[in-house]
Short mmCIF file of C-alpha atoms in Angstrom, two decimals:
data_model
loop_
_atom_site.label_atom_id
_atom_site.label_comp_id
_atom_site.label_asym_id
_atom_site.label_seq_id
_atom_site.Cartn_x
_atom_site.Cartn_y
_atom_site.Cartn_z
CA UNK B 1310 61.41 -167.63 -247.36
CA UNK B 1311 61.36 -168.92 -250.91
CA UNK B 1312 64.76 -170.29 -251.64
CA UNK B 1313 65.58 -169.49 -255.38
CA UNK B 1314 67.42 -172.64 -255.78
CA UNK B 1315 64.51 -174.62 -254.68
CA UNK B 1316 62.24 -172.83 -257.15
CA UNK B 1317 64.10 -174.44 -260.12
CA UNK B 1318 62.26 -176.71 -262.44
CA UNK B 1319 63.55 -178.87 -265.36
CA UNK B 1320 61.99 -176.21 -267.60
CA UNK B 1321 64.13 -173.28 -266.14
CA UNK B 1322 67.39 -172.75 -267.98
CA UNK B 1323 69.50 -170.78 -265.54
CA UNK B 1324 71.57 -168.14 -267.02
CA UNK B 1325 73.41 -166.43 -263.94
CA UNK B 1326 73.60 -167.34 -260.44
CA UNK B 1327 75.61 -166.63 -257.30
CA UNK B 1328 75.98 -169.14 -254.51
CA UNK B 1329 76.61 -168.34 -250.98
CA UNK B 1330 78.63 -165.19 -251.70
CA UNK B 1331 79.95 -162.77 -249.25
CA UNK B 1332 81.44 -159.56 -249.76
CA UNK B 1333 83.00 -157.10 -247.23
CA UNK B 1334 84.32 -153.73 -247.54
CA UNK B 1335 86.25 -151.83 -244.50
CA UNK B 1336 83.50 -151.52 -241.83
CA UNK B 1337 80.73 -152.92 -244.03
CA UNK B 1338 79.33 -156.39 -244.70
CA UNK B 1339 77.83 -155.48 -248.10
CA UNK B 1340 76.74 -159.14 -248.99
CA UNK B 1341 76.18 -161.89 -246.50
CA UNK B 1342 75.99 -165.34 -247.79
CA UNK B 1343 73.67 -164.59 -250.59
CA UNK B 1344 72.46 -167.05 -253.31
CA UNK B 1345 70.58 -165.62 -256.25
CA UNK B 1346 69.79 -166.95 -259.87
CA UNK B 1347 67.88 -165.74 -262.95
CA UNK B 1348 66.59 -167.87 -265.86
CA UNK B 1349 66.22 -167.43 -269.52
CA UNK B 1350 63.31 -165.37 -270.45
CA UNK B 1351 62.60 -164.50 -266.80
CA UNK B 1352 62.30 -160.74 -265.59
CA UNK B 1353 63.40 -160.69 -261.99
CA UNK B 1354 62.89 -157.60 -260.05
CA UNK B 1355 65.45 -156.68 -257.47
CA UNK B 1356 64.23 -154.59 -254.49
CA UNK B 1357 65.72 -153.23 -251.42
CA UNK B 1358 66.43 -149.64 -250.00
CA UNK B 1359 69.86 -147.90 -250.56
CA UNK B 1360 72.68 -149.81 -248.82
CA UNK B 1361 70.69 -153.08 -249.04
CA UNK B 1362 73.24 -154.73 -251.15
CA UNK B 1363 71.77 -154.49 -254.68
CA UNK B 1364 74.67 -152.52 -256.25
CA UNK B 1365 77.10 -155.19 -254.69
CA UNK B 1366 75.07 -158.06 -256.00
CA UNK B 1367 75.06 -156.49 -259.48
CA UNK B 1368 78.91 -155.78 -259.52
CA UNK B 1369 79.58 -159.48 -258.45
CA UNK B 1370 77.51 -160.67 -261.36
CA UNK B 1371 79.18 -158.21 -263.83
CA UNK B 1372 82.60 -159.17 -262.53
CA UNK B 1373 83.31 -155.65 -261.39
CA UNK B 1374 83.77 -157.11 -257.82
CA UNK B 1375 85.01 -160.47 -256.60
CA UNK B 1376 83.28 -162.11 -253.77
CA UNK B 1377 85.35 -162.91 -250.66
CA UNK B 1378 83.64 -166.32 -250.60
CA UNK B 1379 81.12 -168.14 -252.81
CA UNK B 1380 80.90 -168.85 -256.43
CA UNK B 1381 79.46 -166.91 -259.57
CA UNK B 1382 78.34 -168.88 -262.62
CA UNK B 1383 77.08 -167.24 -266.07
CA UNK B 1384 75.67 -169.66 -268.44
CA UNK B 1385 76.61 -172.62 -265.99
CA UNK B 1386 80.37 -171.69 -266.26
CA UNK B 1387 81.97 -170.31 -263.11
CA UNK B 1388 83.94 -166.93 -263.33
CA UNK B 1389 87.48 -167.52 -262.54
CA UNK B 1390 89.40 -164.50 -263.64
CA UNK B 1391 90.78 -161.68 -261.28
CA UNK B 1392 91.24 -158.01 -261.68
CA UNK B 1393 89.75 -156.21 -264.72
CA UNK B 1394 89.92 -159.50 -266.79
CA UNK B 1395 86.93 -160.73 -264.66
CA UNK B 1396 84.61 -158.06 -265.88
CA UNK B 1397 85.63 -159.04 -269.55
CA UNK B 1398 85.14 -162.59 -268.81
CA UNK B 1399 81.43 -161.60 -267.67
CA UNK B 1400 80.86 -159.50 -270.64
CA UNK B 1401 82.04 -162.17 -272.89
CA UNK B 1402 79.58 -164.42 -271.41
CA UNK B 1403 76.67 -162.10 -272.26
CA UNK B 1404 76.07 -160.06 -269.15
CA UNK B 1405 75.23 -156.32 -269.73
CA UNK B 1406 74.45 -153.58 -267.43
CA UNK B 1407 72.69 -150.21 -267.67
CA UNK B 1408 73.55 -148.27 -264.58
CA UNK B 1409 71.16 -145.28 -263.12
CA UNK B 1410 74.03 -142.82 -264.05
CA UNK B 1411 74.37 -142.76 -267.63
CA UNK B 1412 77.53 -142.96 -269.46
CA UNK B 1413 76.73 -141.21 -272.83
CA UNK B 1414 79.24 -138.84 -274.56
CA UNK B 1415 77.09 -135.78 -275.40
CA UNK B 1416 79.44 -134.36 -278.11
CA UNK B 1417 78.96 -137.62 -280.04
CA UNK B 1418 76.28 -138.87 -282.32
CA UNK B 1419 73.61 -141.49 -281.17
CA UNK B 1420 75.41 -144.20 -283.57
CA UNK B 1421 78.84 -143.26 -282.14
CA UNK B 1422 77.62 -143.74 -278.62
CA UNK B 1423 76.01 -147.06 -279.45
CA UNK B 1424 79.13 -148.30 -280.81
CA UNK B 1425 81.56 -146.61 -278.37
CA UNK B 1426 84.82 -148.61 -278.01
CA UNK B 1427 83.55 -151.22 -280.71
CA UNK B 1428 82.91 -149.33 -283.97
CA UNK B 1429 82.52 -151.60 -287.17
CA UNK B 1430 85.28 -151.32 -289.66
CA UNK B 1431 85.66 -152.40 -293.05
CA UNK B 1432 89.42 -153.14 -294.29
CA UNK B 1433 90.41 -151.19 -291.18
CA UNK B 1434 88.38 -148.14 -291.74
CA UNK B 1435 85.73 -147.30 -289.38
CA UNK B 1436 82.28 -147.88 -291.31
CA UNK B 1437 79.72 -145.01 -290.66
CA UNK B 1438 77.16 -146.55 -293.01
CA UNK B 1439 77.18 -149.84 -291.38
CA UNK B 1440 77.19 -148.24 -287.88
CA UNK B 1441 74.11 -145.95 -288.66
CA UNK B 1442 72.30 -148.90 -290.06
CA UNK B 1443 72.81 -150.96 -287.05
CA UNK B 1444 72.26 -148.02 -284.85
CA UNK B 1445 68.87 -147.34 -286.29
CA UNK B 1446 67.87 -151.04 -286.00
CA UNK B 1447 68.75 -151.06 -282.37
CA UNK B 1448 66.95 -147.91 -281.51
CA UNK B 1449 63.82 -149.15 -283.44
CA UNK B 1450 63.94 -152.13 -281.08
CA UNK B 1451 63.04 -149.74 -278.32
CA UNK B 1452 60.56 -147.59 -280.42
CA UNK B 1453 63.12 -144.93 -280.51
CA UNK B 1454 62.70 -142.93 -283.86
CA UNK B 1455 65.74 -140.55 -283.95
CA UNK B 1456 68.37 -140.12 -286.68
CA UNK B 1457 71.61 -141.96 -285.88
CA UNK B 1458 73.75 -138.86 -286.90
CA UNK B 1459 71.98 -136.54 -284.30
CA UNK B 1460 74.23 -135.55 -281.36
CA UNK B 1461 73.32 -136.84 -277.89
CA UNK B 1462 73.52 -133.45 -276.45
CA UNK B 1463 70.33 -132.55 -278.26
CA UNK B 1464 68.34 -135.51 -276.52
CA UNK B 1465 65.75 -135.25 -273.66
CA UNK B 1466 66.53 -137.23 -270.41
CA UNK B 1467 64.01 -139.96 -271.60
CA UNK B 1468 65.65 -140.37 -274.84
CA UNK B 1469 69.18 -140.74 -273.35
CA UNK B 1470 67.89 -143.38 -271.10
CA UNK B 1471 66.39 -145.23 -274.10
CA UNK B 1472 69.63 -145.03 -276.13
CA UNK B 1473 71.62 -146.31 -273.17
CA UNK B 1474 69.47 -149.44 -273.05
CA UNK B 1475 69.60 -149.83 -276.71
CA UNK B 1476 73.43 -149.98 -276.60
CA UNK B 1477 73.43 -153.06 -274.27
CA UNK B 1478 71.19 -154.87 -276.69
CA UNK B 1479 73.66 -154.97 -279.17
CA UNK B 1480 75.13 -158.34 -280.00
CA UNK B 1481 73.54 -161.37 -278.31
CA UNK B 1482 73.34 -160.52 -274.51
CA UNK B 1483 72.25 -163.47 -272.04
CA UNK B 1484 71.58 -161.44 -269.08
CA UNK B 1485 70.60 -157.66 -269.11
CA UNK B 1486 70.72 -155.79 -265.79
CA UNK B 1487 68.70 -152.58 -265.66
CA UNK B 1488 69.36 -150.36 -262.55
CA UNK B 1489 66.42 -148.04 -262.17
CA UNK B 1490 65.87 -147.37 -266.01
CA UNK B 1491 62.74 -145.37 -265.50
CA UNK B 1492 63.68 -143.20 -262.59
CA UNK B 1493 63.95 -140.39 -265.04
CA UNK B 1494 60.82 -141.32 -267.13
CA UNK B 1495 57.11 -140.32 -266.98
CA UNK B 1496 54.54 -142.81 -267.87
CA UNK B 1497 54.73 -142.80 -271.72
CA UNK B 1498 58.44 -143.19 -272.03
CA UNK B 1499 58.51 -145.78 -269.12
CA UNK B 1500 56.00 -147.60 -271.16
CA UNK B 1501 58.48 -147.92 -274.01
CA UNK B 1502 61.02 -149.24 -271.59
CA UNK B 1503 58.69 -151.84 -270.24
CA UNK B 1504 57.56 -152.96 -273.73
CA UNK B 1505 61.23 -153.39 -274.72
CA UNK B 1506 61.80 -155.43 -271.46
CA UNK B 1507 58.99 -157.66 -272.43
CA UNK B 1508 60.09 -158.06 -275.90
CA UNK B 1509 63.89 -159.17 -274.98
CA UNK B 1510 62.74 -161.34 -272.18
CA UNK B 1511 60.45 -162.96 -274.92
CA UNK B 1512 63.64 -163.62 -276.93
CA UNK B 1513 64.87 -165.80 -274.07
CA UNK B 1514 67.22 -163.00 -272.43
CA UNK B 1515 67.24 -163.19 -268.72
CA UNK B 1516 66.44 -159.60 -267.22
CA UNK B 1517 67.21 -158.40 -263.69
CA UNK B 1518 65.06 -155.32 -263.13
CA UNK B 1519 65.99 -152.84 -260.19
CA UNK B 1520 63.24 -150.41 -259.38
CA UNK B 1521 61.13 -148.79 -256.62
CA UNK B 1522 58.09 -148.51 -258.85
CA UNK B 1523 55.75 -151.22 -257.76
CA UNK B 1524 53.33 -150.51 -260.43
CA UNK B 1525 55.99 -151.33 -263.22
CA UNK B 1526 57.32 -154.47 -261.26
CA UNK B 1527 53.82 -156.08 -261.17
CA UNK B 1528 53.35 -155.54 -264.73
CA UNK B 1529 56.67 -156.82 -266.21
CA UNK B 1530 58.21 -159.17 -263.77
CA UNK B 1531 57.43 -162.73 -262.61
CA UNK B 1532 59.31 -162.74 -259.44
CA UNK B 1533 61.00 -160.34 -257.15
CA UNK B 1534 64.05 -160.86 -254.83
CA UNK B 1535 64.10 -158.41 -251.77
CA UNK B 1536 67.29 -157.57 -250.16
CA UNK B 1537 67.99 -156.04 -246.90
CA UNK B 1538 71.34 -155.29 -245.14
CA UNK B 1539 73.24 -157.20 -247.61
CA UNK B 1540 71.05 -160.45 -247.41
CA UNK B 1541 68.55 -161.85 -249.60
CA UNK B 1542 65.46 -161.78 -247.47
CA UNK B 1543 62.91 -163.65 -250.02
CA UNK B 1544 62.02 -164.34 -253.46
CA UNK B 1545 58.37 -163.78 -253.99
CA UNK B 1546 55.94 -164.42 -256.89
CA UNK B 1547 54.83 -160.97 -257.77
CA UNK B 1548 51.48 -161.83 -258.80
CA UNK B 1549 50.40 -163.03 -255.38
CA UNK B 1550 52.67 -160.67 -253.23
CA UNK B 1551 51.10 -157.99 -251.16
CA UNK B 1552 53.03 -154.56 -251.42
CA UNK B 1553 52.85 -153.92 -247.55
CA UNK B 1554 54.65 -157.35 -247.26
CA UNK B 1555 57.31 -156.44 -249.78
CA UNK B 1556 57.92 -152.98 -248.11
CA UNK B 1557 58.12 -154.72 -244.71
CA UNK B 1558 60.80 -157.19 -245.95
CA UNK B 1559 62.70 -154.30 -247.47
CA UNK B 1560 62.52 -152.02 -244.40
CA UNK B 1561 62.18 -154.80 -241.49
CA UNK B 1562 59.08 -153.03 -240.28
CA UNK B 1563 55.27 -153.19 -240.82
CA UNK B 1564 55.25 -149.58 -242.05
CA UNK B 1565 54.68 -149.58 -245.87
CA UNK B 1566 54.70 -145.81 -245.86
CA UNK B 1567 55.58 -143.29 -243.31
CA UNK B 1568 52.42 -141.60 -241.96
CA UNK B 1569 51.38 -138.68 -243.94
CA UNK B 1570 50.83 -135.53 -241.52
CA UNK B 1571 47.64 -133.99 -241.60
CA UNK B 1572 47.55 -130.35 -242.13
CA UNK B 1573 44.91 -127.80 -242.90
CA UNK B 1574 45.46 -125.25 -245.57
CA UNK B 1575 44.47 -121.73 -244.96
CA UNK B 1576 42.57 -119.44 -247.16
CA UNK B 1577 45.16 -117.16 -248.03
CA UNK B 1578 46.21 -117.34 -251.65
CA UNK B 1579 50.10 -117.06 -251.72
CA UNK B 1580 50.63 -117.46 -255.48
CA UNK B 1581 48.23 -116.91 -258.28
CA UNK B 1582 49.07 -117.79 -261.93
CA UNK B 1583 46.83 -116.52 -264.57
CA UNK B 1584 46.71 -117.41 -268.46
CA UNK B 1585 50.48 -118.20 -268.39
CA UNK B 1586 51.85 -119.36 -271.81
CA UNK B 1587 55.35 -120.56 -272.98
CA UNK B 1588 55.44 -121.62 -276.39
CA UNK B 1589 55.20 -124.44 -277.44
CA UNK B 1590 54.69 -126.39 -274.04
CA UNK B 1591 52.17 -124.13 -272.45
CA UNK B 1592 49.18 -122.40 -273.85
CA UNK B 1593 47.14 -121.12 -271.00
CA UNK B 1594 47.76 -121.97 -267.32
CA UNK B 1595 45.89 -120.59 -264.35
CA UNK B 1596 45.89 -121.81 -260.86
CA UNK B 1597 45.90 -120.50 -257.19
CA UNK B 1598 48.36 -121.87 -254.31
CA UNK B 1599 47.13 -121.36 -250.79
CA UNK B 1600 49.27 -121.08 -247.65
CA UNK B 1601 50.13 -124.40 -246.31
CA UNK B 1602 49.10 -126.33 -249.13
CA UNK B 1603 50.65 -129.11 -251.00
CA UNK B 1604 49.71 -128.76 -254.68
CA UNK B 1605 50.79 -131.74 -257.05
CA UNK B 1606 51.10 -131.36 -260.81
CA UNK B 1607 50.98 -134.47 -262.68
CA UNK B 1608 51.53 -134.96 -266.56
CA UNK B 1609 53.41 -136.97 -269.12
CA UNK B 1610 57.09 -136.21 -269.78
CA UNK B 1611 57.29 -133.30 -272.19
CA UNK B 1612 54.02 -131.79 -271.04
CA UNK B 1613 55.57 -128.71 -269.67
CA UNK B 1614 55.65 -129.37 -265.95
CA UNK B 1615 59.30 -128.19 -265.54
CA UNK B 1616 58.84 -125.41 -267.80
CA UNK B 1617 55.98 -124.37 -265.86
CA UNK B 1618 58.17 -124.26 -262.57
CA UNK B 1619 60.98 -122.34 -264.17
CA UNK B 1620 58.65 -119.80 -265.52
CA UNK B 1621 57.34 -119.01 -262.30
CA UNK B 1622 60.68 -119.04 -260.61
CA UNK B 1623 62.06 -116.66 -263.40
CA UNK B 1624 64.53 -119.18 -264.67
CA UNK B 1625 62.75 -119.01 -268.04
CA UNK B 1626 60.83 -116.05 -269.57
CA UNK B 1627 57.20 -116.89 -270.57
CA UNK B 1628 55.26 -115.37 -273.56
CA UNK B 1629 52.18 -114.13 -271.87
CA UNK B 1630 50.45 -114.20 -268.59
CA UNK B 1631 50.72 -112.88 -265.01
CA UNK B 1632 52.22 -114.26 -261.76
CA UNK B 1633 50.99 -112.75 -258.56
CA UNK B 1634 52.44 -113.11 -255.07
CA UNK B 1635 50.35 -112.24 -252.15
CA UNK B 1636 47.89 -110.55 -254.38
CA UNK B 1637 50.37 -108.49 -256.18
CA UNK B 1638 51.58 -108.74 -259.68
CA UNK B 1639 55.46 -109.42 -259.94
CA UNK B 1640 55.63 -108.52 -263.65
CA UNK B 1641 57.86 -110.58 -265.51
CA UNK B 1642 59.52 -112.93 -262.66
CA UNK B 1643 63.32 -112.69 -262.38
CA UNK B 1644 65.15 -115.44 -260.28
CA UNK B 1645 66.48 -113.01 -257.78
CA UNK B 1646 63.21 -111.15 -257.25
CA UNK B 1647 61.51 -114.39 -256.56
CA UNK B 1648 64.02 -115.46 -254.03
CA UNK B 1649 63.55 -112.25 -252.14
CA UNK B 1650 59.80 -112.95 -252.35
CA UNK B 1651 60.52 -116.14 -250.33
CA UNK B 1652 60.40 -118.77 -253.19
CA UNK B 1653 62.80 -121.73 -253.40
CA UNK B 1654 63.23 -124.23 -256.23
CA UNK B 1655 64.62 -127.80 -256.54
CA UNK B 1656 65.55 -128.89 -260.17
CA UNK B 1657 64.65 -132.12 -261.89
CA UNK B 1658 68.08 -133.26 -262.28
CA UNK B 1659 69.66 -133.42 -258.89
CA UNK B 1660 73.02 -134.73 -260.12
CA UNK B 1661 73.65 -132.08 -262.94
CA UNK B 1662 71.80 -128.87 -261.51
CA UNK B 1663 70.86 -129.70 -257.68
CA UNK B 1664 74.26 -130.18 -255.94
CA UNK B 1665 78.12 -129.47 -256.42
CA UNK B 1666 79.41 -132.91 -255.74
CA UNK B 1667 82.90 -132.01 -254.48
CA UNK B 1668 81.70 -129.57 -252.02
CA UNK B 1669 80.69 -130.24 -248.62
CA UNK B 1670 77.23 -130.88 -247.20
CA UNK B 1671 77.63 -127.51 -245.26
CA UNK B 1672 78.49 -125.52 -248.37
CA UNK B 1673 75.69 -127.02 -250.37
CA UNK B 1674 73.29 -126.20 -247.56
CA UNK B 1675 73.98 -122.67 -246.87
CA UNK B 1676 74.35 -121.71 -250.59
CA UNK B 1677 70.95 -120.17 -250.77
CA UNK B 1678 71.82 -117.72 -247.75
CA UNK B 1679 75.42 -117.05 -247.28
CA UNK B 1680 74.81 -113.82 -245.44
CA UNK B 1681 73.28 -115.72 -242.31
CA UNK B 1682 76.63 -117.52 -241.75
CA UNK B 1683 78.85 -114.61 -242.70
CA UNK B 1684 80.75 -111.98 -240.59
CA UNK B 1685 81.53 -108.70 -242.39
CA UNK B 1686 81.47 -110.50 -245.69
CA UNK B 1687 83.55 -113.46 -244.65
CA UNK B 1688 82.10 -116.95 -244.44
CA UNK B 1689 82.21 -118.34 -240.85
CA UNK B 1690 83.19 -122.08 -240.54
CA UNK B 1691 81.47 -122.35 -237.25
CA UNK B 1692 78.28 -120.81 -238.23
CA UNK B 1693 78.15 -122.86 -241.37
CA UNK B 1694 78.68 -126.04 -239.23
CA UNK B 1695 75.86 -124.93 -236.98
CA UNK B 1696 73.45 -124.05 -239.60
CA UNK B 1697 74.08 -127.31 -241.42
CA UNK B 1698 73.63 -129.35 -238.12
CA UNK B 1699 70.32 -127.79 -237.83
CA UNK B 1700 69.20 -128.96 -241.34
CA UNK B 1701 70.74 -132.26 -240.82
CA UNK B 1702 68.96 -132.87 -237.57
CA UNK B 1703 65.59 -131.60 -238.75
CA UNK B 1704 65.67 -133.50 -242.21
CA UNK B 1705 67.35 -136.54 -240.87
CA UNK B 1706 70.23 -136.56 -243.32
CA UNK B 1707 72.73 -139.37 -242.94
CA UNK B 1708 76.26 -137.84 -243.19
CA UNK B 1709 79.58 -138.33 -241.16
CA UNK B 1710 80.36 -134.80 -240.96
CA UNK B 1711 78.84 -131.37 -241.82
CA UNK B 1712 81.72 -130.89 -244.39
CA UNK B 1713 81.53 -134.39 -245.97
CA UNK B 1714 81.46 -133.94 -249.93
CA UNK B 1715 77.78 -134.29 -250.72
CA UNK B 1716 78.61 -136.39 -253.84
CA UNK B 1717 79.45 -139.40 -251.53
CA UNK B 1718 76.03 -139.38 -249.88
CA UNK B 1719 73.00 -141.48 -250.99
CA UNK B 1720 70.59 -140.02 -253.37
CA UNK B 1721 68.00 -139.80 -250.72
CA UNK B 1722 70.20 -137.83 -248.50
CA UNK B 1723 71.49 -135.61 -251.26
CA UNK B 1724 67.90 -134.84 -252.11
CA UNK B 1725 67.22 -133.93 -248.40
CA UNK B 1726 70.16 -131.32 -248.42
CA UNK B 1727 68.71 -129.88 -251.73
CA UNK B 1728 65.31 -129.24 -249.96
CA UNK B 1729 67.00 -128.31 -246.91
CA UNK B 1730 68.85 -125.51 -248.34
CA UNK B 1731 65.44 -123.91 -248.96
CA UNK B 1732 64.78 -124.53 -245.25
CA UNK B 1733 67.96 -122.69 -244.25
CA UNK B 1734 66.85 -119.72 -246.52
CA UNK B 1735 63.51 -119.70 -244.76
CA UNK B 1736 61.54 -120.04 -248.15
CA UNK B 1737 57.79 -120.08 -247.69
CA UNK B 1738 56.93 -121.19 -251.27
CA UNK B 1739 58.73 -124.09 -252.53
CA UNK B 1740 58.75 -125.32 -256.04
CA UNK B 1741 59.90 -129.09 -256.13
CA UNK B 1742 60.48 -130.80 -259.29
CA UNK B 1743 60.58 -134.61 -259.15
CA UNK B 1744 61.98 -134.44 -255.36
CA UNK B 1745 61.81 -138.11 -254.88
CA UNK B 1746 63.37 -139.21 -258.32
CA UNK B 1747 65.97 -141.98 -257.87
CA UNK B 1748 65.70 -142.49 -254.06
CA UNK B 1749 64.60 -145.65 -252.17
CA UNK B 1750 61.29 -146.47 -250.42
CA UNK B 1751 62.54 -145.27 -247.05
CA UNK B 1752 64.01 -141.96 -248.37
CA UNK B 1753 60.83 -141.27 -250.26
CA UNK B 1754 58.73 -141.83 -246.95
CA UNK B 1755 60.94 -139.45 -245.22
CA UNK B 1756 60.63 -136.80 -247.70
CA UNK B 1757 57.01 -137.10 -247.78
CA UNK B 1758 56.95 -136.56 -244.13
CA UNK B 1759 59.49 -133.49 -244.43
CA UNK B 1760 57.11 -131.93 -247.07
CA UNK B 1761 54.07 -132.49 -244.96
CA UNK B 1762 55.70 -130.90 -241.93
CA UNK B 1763 56.82 -127.99 -243.97
CA UNK B 1764 53.13 -127.36 -245.08
CA UNK B 1765 51.94 -127.78 -241.50
CA UNK B 1766 54.21 -124.84 -240.68
CA UNK B 1767 52.51 -122.87 -243.19
CA UNK B 1768 54.78 -123.00 -246.20
CA UNK B 1769 53.23 -123.68 -249.59
CA UNK B 1770 54.40 -126.33 -251.95
CA UNK B 1771 54.14 -127.21 -255.56
CA UNK B 1772 55.12 -130.91 -256.01
CA UNK B 1773 55.82 -132.19 -259.47
CA UNK B 1774 56.10 -135.87 -260.01
CA UNK B 1775 55.99 -138.43 -262.60
CA UNK B 1776 55.36 -141.14 -260.01
CA UNK B 1777 51.57 -141.04 -260.01
CA UNK B 1778 51.22 -143.34 -257.07
CA UNK B 1779 53.04 -141.01 -254.62
CA UNK B 1780 50.82 -138.01 -255.20
CA UNK B 1781 48.00 -139.24 -252.91
CA UNK B 1782 50.39 -139.76 -250.28
CA UNK B 1783 51.63 -136.15 -250.02
CA UNK B 1784 49.36 -133.77 -252.00
CA UNK B 1785 46.33 -131.81 -250.58
CA UNK B 1786 45.17 -131.28 -254.26
CA UNK B 1787 46.39 -132.59 -257.80
CA UNK B 1788 46.03 -130.78 -261.09
CA UNK B 1789 46.80 -132.59 -264.35
CA UNK B 1790 48.83 -130.73 -267.13
CA UNK B 1791 47.99 -131.80 -270.65
CA UNK B 1792 47.76 -130.42 -273.93
CA UNK B 1793 49.31 -127.05 -272.68
CA UNK B 1794 46.83 -126.56 -269.97
CA UNK B 1795 45.58 -127.71 -266.63
CA UNK B 1796 42.81 -130.24 -267.22
CA UNK B 1797 41.30 -132.39 -264.30
CA UNK B 1798 41.53 -131.57 -260.54
CA UNK B 1799 41.57 -133.99 -257.72
CA UNK B 1800 41.08 -133.05 -253.79
CA UNK B 1801 42.47 -135.07 -251.10
CA UNK B 1802 41.33 -137.54 -249.76
CA UNK B 1803 39.85 -138.42 -253.15
CA UNK B 1804 42.95 -138.37 -254.96
CA UNK B 1805 42.70 -141.92 -257.08
CA UNK B 1806 45.88 -142.63 -258.69
CA UNK B 1807 44.34 -144.52 -261.49
CA UNK B 1808 42.19 -141.70 -262.31
CA UNK B 1809 45.01 -139.25 -262.25
CA UNK B 1810 46.83 -141.54 -264.70
CA UNK B 1811 43.89 -141.74 -266.98
CA UNK B 1812 43.61 -138.05 -267.07
CA UNK B 1813 47.41 -137.71 -267.88
CA UNK B 1814 47.21 -140.09 -270.88
CA UNK B 1815 43.81 -138.92 -272.28
CA UNK B 1816 44.37 -138.25 -275.92
CA UNK B 1817 47.93 -139.81 -276.01
#
């Protein structure tokens, strides 16, 4: 193990450190005698699966939590306050954090969100002109060219993420913690974030960068701290680190990825899309999906991948084209009609559109087919529980009870339930929009295996992902959506992620 303290040199100016910190919650050892530091101008990746202790370490650095033992120093000074005053103490010393769950107010303008709670005033009056000038400067720092007077409600997910990052760069932060900042972004937008990270690190700001995207980590970070079960397993130099070794440290096993199940696609075409157009995103889309096939769709954010899935599913009405199921045109797809035809759809935004957080795992699971768990129109609690247990067992969902509120589960387990509801409905054609977004390495591997198993059973799957590196792991075939139409096509085992990425960004 490389001890982070031992890695110090006279040239390193330590911005933040925790020393021998332990934190316990009821029944859980969240942080186990952990020591960690990050220096000025350093980009430190923080890796680990869900439950590894990353969030606890971050909350201790920000003062949101107080360790049971150990010491926290920011700028060489120990945090000594308790309660809510501790978070303010950490903030005053220059610690900023952007959590994965954004905290913007949709009904306010970009400028108002940037200065939320600290609006500039002149003679006691809020100064909109000063606020908008400073907001424009902060956004320009990230390459975000938007009018400060625009409402956040009209922003894309990528623009909201960049605005959230711009907000923490106001003032003079010494440490910026980014928790999965690109999990909702495709290549072009992620590039803007990485450019911004490099720029602020160049100004001497320390950055802790939490991500599961190894390609990004290798590009922007000098070192990576790997956590498992509340412990810091190692801190490695990224340039010389082998990905399989990093994943082994994270998972505690040699398996860098779950084995991808082999399956044989059939000749039967179950879905055919011909000359589909959806202005202004899609100009002419044509492809065929065969029984037992996993078809990947790659493309930059804004290329129209979501619109394509929604048009097929009947969530949106397209302008032109035909959709045929089992060789027969369905006319203009309608959501209910596609459900009856055996289609299932998982949306890109799991939190906002994929789950009802306060309802149980059981209610979320059976929502696609209430009739199968009802008697004379009345829901049967026992049948709901039994149907949910089958999905839990099959998809390896970790939950205490079948009626546990789904919002309390990890992102990976929530996503398994979102997919599992279509298994419950016995859907045979699945349209999956970013099914592994925001989940850890272990959960991703499990979702890949689930998808391959479903394909082996004869189900057909369209798999949309902005993480190019995962497409070869799960797809039989990948097509690239660019400039409103499908361009290059790659077939397993010759799906090269660099070639797919090049095809996505050609012309951009």
